[in-house]
Every structure is written in C-alpha cells, then in structure tokens.
Amino acid sequence: MNMIEAINDALHVMMGHDPDVVVFGEDVGYFGGVFRATAGLQAKFGKMRVFDTPINECGIIGAAVGMAAYGLRPVPEIQFADYIYPGLDQLISEAARLRYRSAGEFTAPITVRSPFGGGIFGGQTHSQSPEALFTHVSGLKTVIPSTPHDAKGLLIAAIEDNDPVIFFEPKRIYNGPFDGYYDHPSKTWKNYPGGQVPEGYYSIPLGKARTVREGSAMTVLVYGTMVHVAEAVLAEKGVDAEILDLRTLWPLDIEAVEKSVQKTGKCLVIHEATRTSGFGAELVSLVQERCFYHLEVPIERVTGFDTPYPHSLEWAYFPGPVRIGDAVDRLMKE
Amino acid sequence: MVDQTGRIGMPRGNLPPLELHVPEPRFRPGDPVDYSWLDIPGAGELPRFDEACEARETMPATLGMVRVLDGKHRAVGPWDPRLDPETLRRILRTMALTRAFDDRMYRGQRQGKTSFYMKCTGEEAVSVAHAYALAGDDMVFPSYRQQGILIARDYPLVEMVNQIYSNRADRLKGRQLPIMYSARDYGFFTISGNLATQFPQAVGWAMASAIKGDTRIATSFVGEGSSAEGDFHAAMTFAAVYNAPVILNVVNNQWAISSFSGFAGAERSTFAARAVGYGIAGLRVDGNDALAVYAATQWAANRARANKGPTLIEHFTYRAEGHSTSDDPSAYRSAHEREEWPLGDPVMRLARHLIALGEWDDERHAAMDREVAEEVKAAAKAAEKNGVLGHGFHHPFHTMFEDVFEDLPWNLREQAEQAIREREAKWPDARSPGTGEEGEGA
Ligand SMILES: Cc1ncc(C[n+]2csc(CCOP(=O)(O)OP(=O)(O)O)c2C)c(N)n1
C-alpha cells in the first residue's frame, strides 16, 4: 500500500468508526481529491459527510470550527499546503485558541490534512513546507508521516485527538514505491518496514518519534520525505547514524531527542523547508539547551534555501546527497 | 486596433487623470446634522414575503425596510408580529436591563475595576428582540455588542461581571478581554477579538446541524465595518452553496470606531442588498424597532427551519455611545447625530407603544428602571466579592498553561514551573492571606 492509499484507508476506517467524522474540501467529493486521498468516501458515506467546498480556505477552516463547536470531527483537506494561508486566521486565531479562550467550553478537534513539500515539479506555489509556521502557534499539533504505515496510524490518532491537528502529507512520497533516493529511483517501498500497512483500525500515538535506524555515530533529526533521503545518504556513506523520524513536530518527542543525542554526542538536523527560522532552528536550540555537555562537535543543519521553491531548479533546491553528505563529513571529521 | 508600434489595443488619447474617491462622512464634530438625505420608508410599507419565497424575491426588502412601529407608536402593517403585552413587557424589561448593565459596567471601568468595556446603547433591540424570536437552544455566534442575547436568555448577570472583572470566579479563567463571554450552555459561542471570524463558523455550525438532522439553527452577528472582512464573503458563499440554516446579521450602527459606514461600502449599496448577489434572502430592518427585529428574525428562523436557506439581515441602527471605553466619539463625529437620529431610542419606542396600548405607564417604567438598576447593582456587588481586575483575586498562575491543549505537553509543564518560580521570587508573600493567592498549588 502506498501512502495515499494508506491515508484513504485511514479515512475509510475513521468514517466507519465514528459517525461524527466529516470530510470536505476542494474536489474531495465525487472526484476523490486531486491526489485521490478521499477516493470512494463519498460513494460509501454519502454527500452529507463527504462533500466538495467552494475554493475558499477561510470558509473551509471557519466552517470546520463551527462544525467542531457543534460536536463533529471535521477532517478538511487543503488541496496544497501553499493554499492554507487564506485560512490561516481561522486556524491560528480560532481553531488553535478555542479551547483556551473558552476555558474548555468549546474545542476544535479538527484535522486539517494537506499535501506539502516539493519534489514533484510543483513550482513555488505547490511545493512549500510551511510547518514551522504552525509549530509556532500554541494550541496546534503538527504531524508529518514518512511511511504509509505511519500515515495511517498517525492520521487515525490525529482524527481521534481532541485538539486541532495539522496533518502534512509529504506529497513526493505519496505514490510510492518511493525511489528511496533524491534524483534516481533505486530502492522501493518494500525495503522499508513502514511499507507494510495493517488492515483495519490501529493508531500511532502523537508526540512519539520513530527510531528509523539505531546507531552510535550521530543523531539525525528528520521528518517527512527527508527521512528517506537521509537514510539513503547515510547508508551510502556507511555512517552508523541513529535516525529519528520525529513524526510529530509538536508536541515534540523531546525525550527521544535527548536520549539519542546524549548517546551519540553529535547531531544533524535535516529538513526541506527554508532555513531561516525553520523548525530546524528550534531543534538546534533545544539540543543546544538540553544536551550541550554531551555534544562533541557543533550541531549541523541541512535545509532548503531561503528562496521560494524554484520550478526548473527544484533539484538544486532540494537538500540532497551533496548537502547532507558535506554536513555528515563535517560531523565525522572530529 | 493596431497602433504605430504594432501593439494591440485602443488608443487612450487625452484623458483627465484618474481619481480615487475617499469616503467622507457628512458631518464632523460641531456640524449641524441633517438627516433628510436618509431614505427611511414608513412603517408597514414593506410587504411581508412568503417565508418560502425565492431569495431574489426579497430584493425590495433589501432596499426598503422592515418597520412595524409608526410615528404614533402603533404597530402597523404585515410585519407586525402580534406579540401579547406580556411578551412585549418582557422584551422591554430585558432591553432596560441590558442598558442598566452597560451603564454600571461602564462606570466600573471608569472606577478602575476592569480594563475595558463596550456598550450597546441604542442597539438593545437588535440583540434582545432577536433572542426572543429564536428558540432558546439555537446557537448564536455573536460579535461583542450582543450582550442583550445573554441577558435575554437569563444568563446570570454575576457571571457576566465575573468575566468583565477577570476575577477568580470568571469561567474563562481571566483570559479573555472583558465582554468576550463564552456560554455554551446558553447557546452563546465564545467571542473572538478577530472581527468577523464567527461568521463562517456559524455557517459551519448550521451545516453540522443539518448534517445531523437536528432542528436547531445558527445565527451570527458582525458590525457593518467588519462586513468588509473576507470572512463575511466566505460565510455568504458557504451559506448559499449549502443552503445552510443560518441567519447572518449585519449590525449597521453607522460607525466602525472612527470610520463611518462608507468605508465598508455603504455609499454604493445597502448591506442587506449584498444578499441578493449570493442568492440569499435579504431583509433590511429598522434596528431600533424591537417589533421589526423580532418579525424579521422570526421570518428568517422559520425560513431556515423549513430548509429554505439562509437570510442576511441588516439591522439599521445607530451606535449612540463611544465604540468602547477607549474611544472618544466627539473627536470624529457630530454630537447632534445621536440627538437627531431619526429612528429614535429602541427602549422608549417600545415603551411608548405599550403605553399607547394601555399596557404600560410612566410610573411603571420608572419603577422598572429602578428595579433593573438594583438588579445590576446586586450582581456587580456579588461579583466584586470575587475580585476586580488587578487587585489580587485572580485565577492561580498555573491556569495560564491549561487548555492550550487537552493535556499539558512537556514545554508547557516546564514553563508553568518557571512561572511559579518567578512568582515566588517576585512576590515572596504571595501565599499570605488576602492576596488572592491562597492555597495555590504549583
Ligand atoms: C481583524 C480585526 N481587525 C481590526 C480589529 C480592531 N477593531 C476592533 S472593533 C473595530 C471596529 C468594528 O466596527 P463594526 O464592525 O462596524 O462594529 P461596531 O463596533 O460598530 O459594533 C476594529 C477595527 C479587530 N478587532 N479585528
């Protein structure tokens, strides 16, 4: 099962499980979503629970807040993460704060699903990774799966969660088998344990990282598409790195981060989003604050550039083997 | 056509420079006021449309006005809701109580008991008569000038004051700006400081009610100034597309802080008329006429409940007082505007109507005013026992960290501990009696 099928499966499971789950967004109904994540849902659960919306992200998220106040569990789709901005006020000022401002009278158990990230020649408006924006907002949870197995289990947990969750789906690896490499197909999904997706209901708790690979030479903090890139590069370089797939950016599994960095003494942070004020900056700060005396060398950070996502030069933007490799070399030199 | 350079397009020739129109209100401080330009239709003139009519048939009502009380204080025309005198007296009393509450809380702010207050003087009919025309469990997504709805629904005044004073009994744990109530059990959504966000939320709630096959409807309020926000248009689009059982109210009180309604587009059209372009029923109503507000709300509620869809109601009224305690309206508008407002005072209009019916008199009115003032005074006194803003009796420090998420994550746990440590350093005696910090645990 690839990631998009796993997400579709999770939605089928949850809609069957809980009659209060409703799915809506641009093109999600009859057509089943431009990435097919919602395929078959409307036919099975009807137009009252799965429907298309106007092209109006403020309305989509605003209506979701009202539905949540009624008692539903809305799972709206924002077609591309790049288009979440018109709905940001409803997300940041409303959904994220409803519990706080009403002292628990109203809550917003909304799961906003949205494909994010580059690597599909989407140009600057179909490739962004805006996750840092959301981790900065108190009251939101930010979840990013990297395997079909996790995508299903985390999405189920997100829908069950009583807080608003931003569920970013790395669209580059939606349609596996993932090539496992940055620019040339080499490995397939079946090489990843995450490629197996159990049937039926299961959930993976939010706020818990996954150890992709144990190791002692360095700790790699990574999420989404970059998990696979990091894994491939480090394997190729023969470095015995410990790779942590964060899975939930916030609340962050700080324990897993601390434990690993304290064990390895070295830390590499990788993400695809632009560098300045990216989530990597937060990770570097936390590691510095909490593991300083265990660190043998300065923390390394590998990211996308501080430019909008370019179309033709996408593969120059993407943090690939050269950029990651250089950072690994610097860390290993000491 | 093709010009000499070979490019396509019409030649522009000698044209005057383009200009922008920047709206300017008719009167500024000191100006005499003349409202003769205002086209206010007579009471009873507008026909009452079938509640099941096509949205576009309401076009005349978006340009005309639902009015029931005439110049002789009689209820006239097809929109007369024919309420019994007892109901009329209750509406009158609720409006008077709302006004008394505003006056007391305004003074409370001036006495330093809270940071901020907003009155709805002159707009009492909009919220109170609206509430009376709904079912008690219909859901309201209010803005900040609809305190009359909570009062109409018998929400305890003392709870309102606790919230305004942000004291230790405030249900909202002292987090919200005064007057930003939340009362789920009274069908009153938590008020946001971000204008207009409640509009699409109300539509979402109404959609959910329909999805669940419920019979409750939602209603929401924005000021005419806030109707310029994108959220307004998102709400209208969603309401129209899904035929949501919702009433969307624009309170046109002529002013948004110091910007007159022209900055929200009032010079070009009425706010009610916006409904038509969306395929939504629209009504413009005399917002100072409690019977008209009641009738319009009832019409829209019946329509929504019959699955005939949403209604946009423009309540044409006047903000008699300042925008808030932080505002001085004499700096930007003529004082005569209020004095000469042609639609009068909603409380007095209803009182005179009752008097004309022989169901009320000046003595009873005076007695009622004393009674509501006493009621408010008692509530304010009771609330003061729980503290006023900045005088110690607030919620314990750790509550600041609660309700961000359902469970406290590690970062908030750490920061809560830090706040407690800071408090101990700043106020070493904080645990001594009388400071409001008694018995606070870490
Ligand atoms: C999104 C947003 N922008 C600006 C403000 C600041 N603000 C608060 S009230 C107000 C005026 C609103 O006027 P109107 O909608 O006409 O309502 P009224 O106060 O007249 O009842 C403004 C600009 C705000 N609270 N939220």
Short mmCIF file of C-alpha atoms in Angstrom, two decimals, chain B residues 39 55 62 146 200 223 262 277-278 285 333 337:
data_model
loop_
_atom_site.label_atom_id
_atom_site.label_comp_id
_atom_site.label_asym_id
_atom_site.label_seq_id
_atom_site.Cartn_x
_atom_site.Cartn_y
_atom_site.Cartn_z
CA ASP B 39 -34.42 57.47 2.87
CA ALA B 55 -34.26 34.53 -2.32
CA THR B 62 -33.01 44.70 0.95
CA GLN B 146 -24.80 41.36 21.68
CA PRO B 200 -18.20 31.30 8.64
CA GLY B 223 -20.74 45.04 12.52
CA GLY B 262 -18.86 54.39 3.81
CA GLY B 277 -25.82 38.54 -5.36
CA TYR B 278 -25.22 35.42 -3.35
CA VAL B 285 -34.81 46.17 9.25
CA ARG B 333 -18.47 62.86 14.75
CA GLU B 337 -26.00 62.77 15.13
#
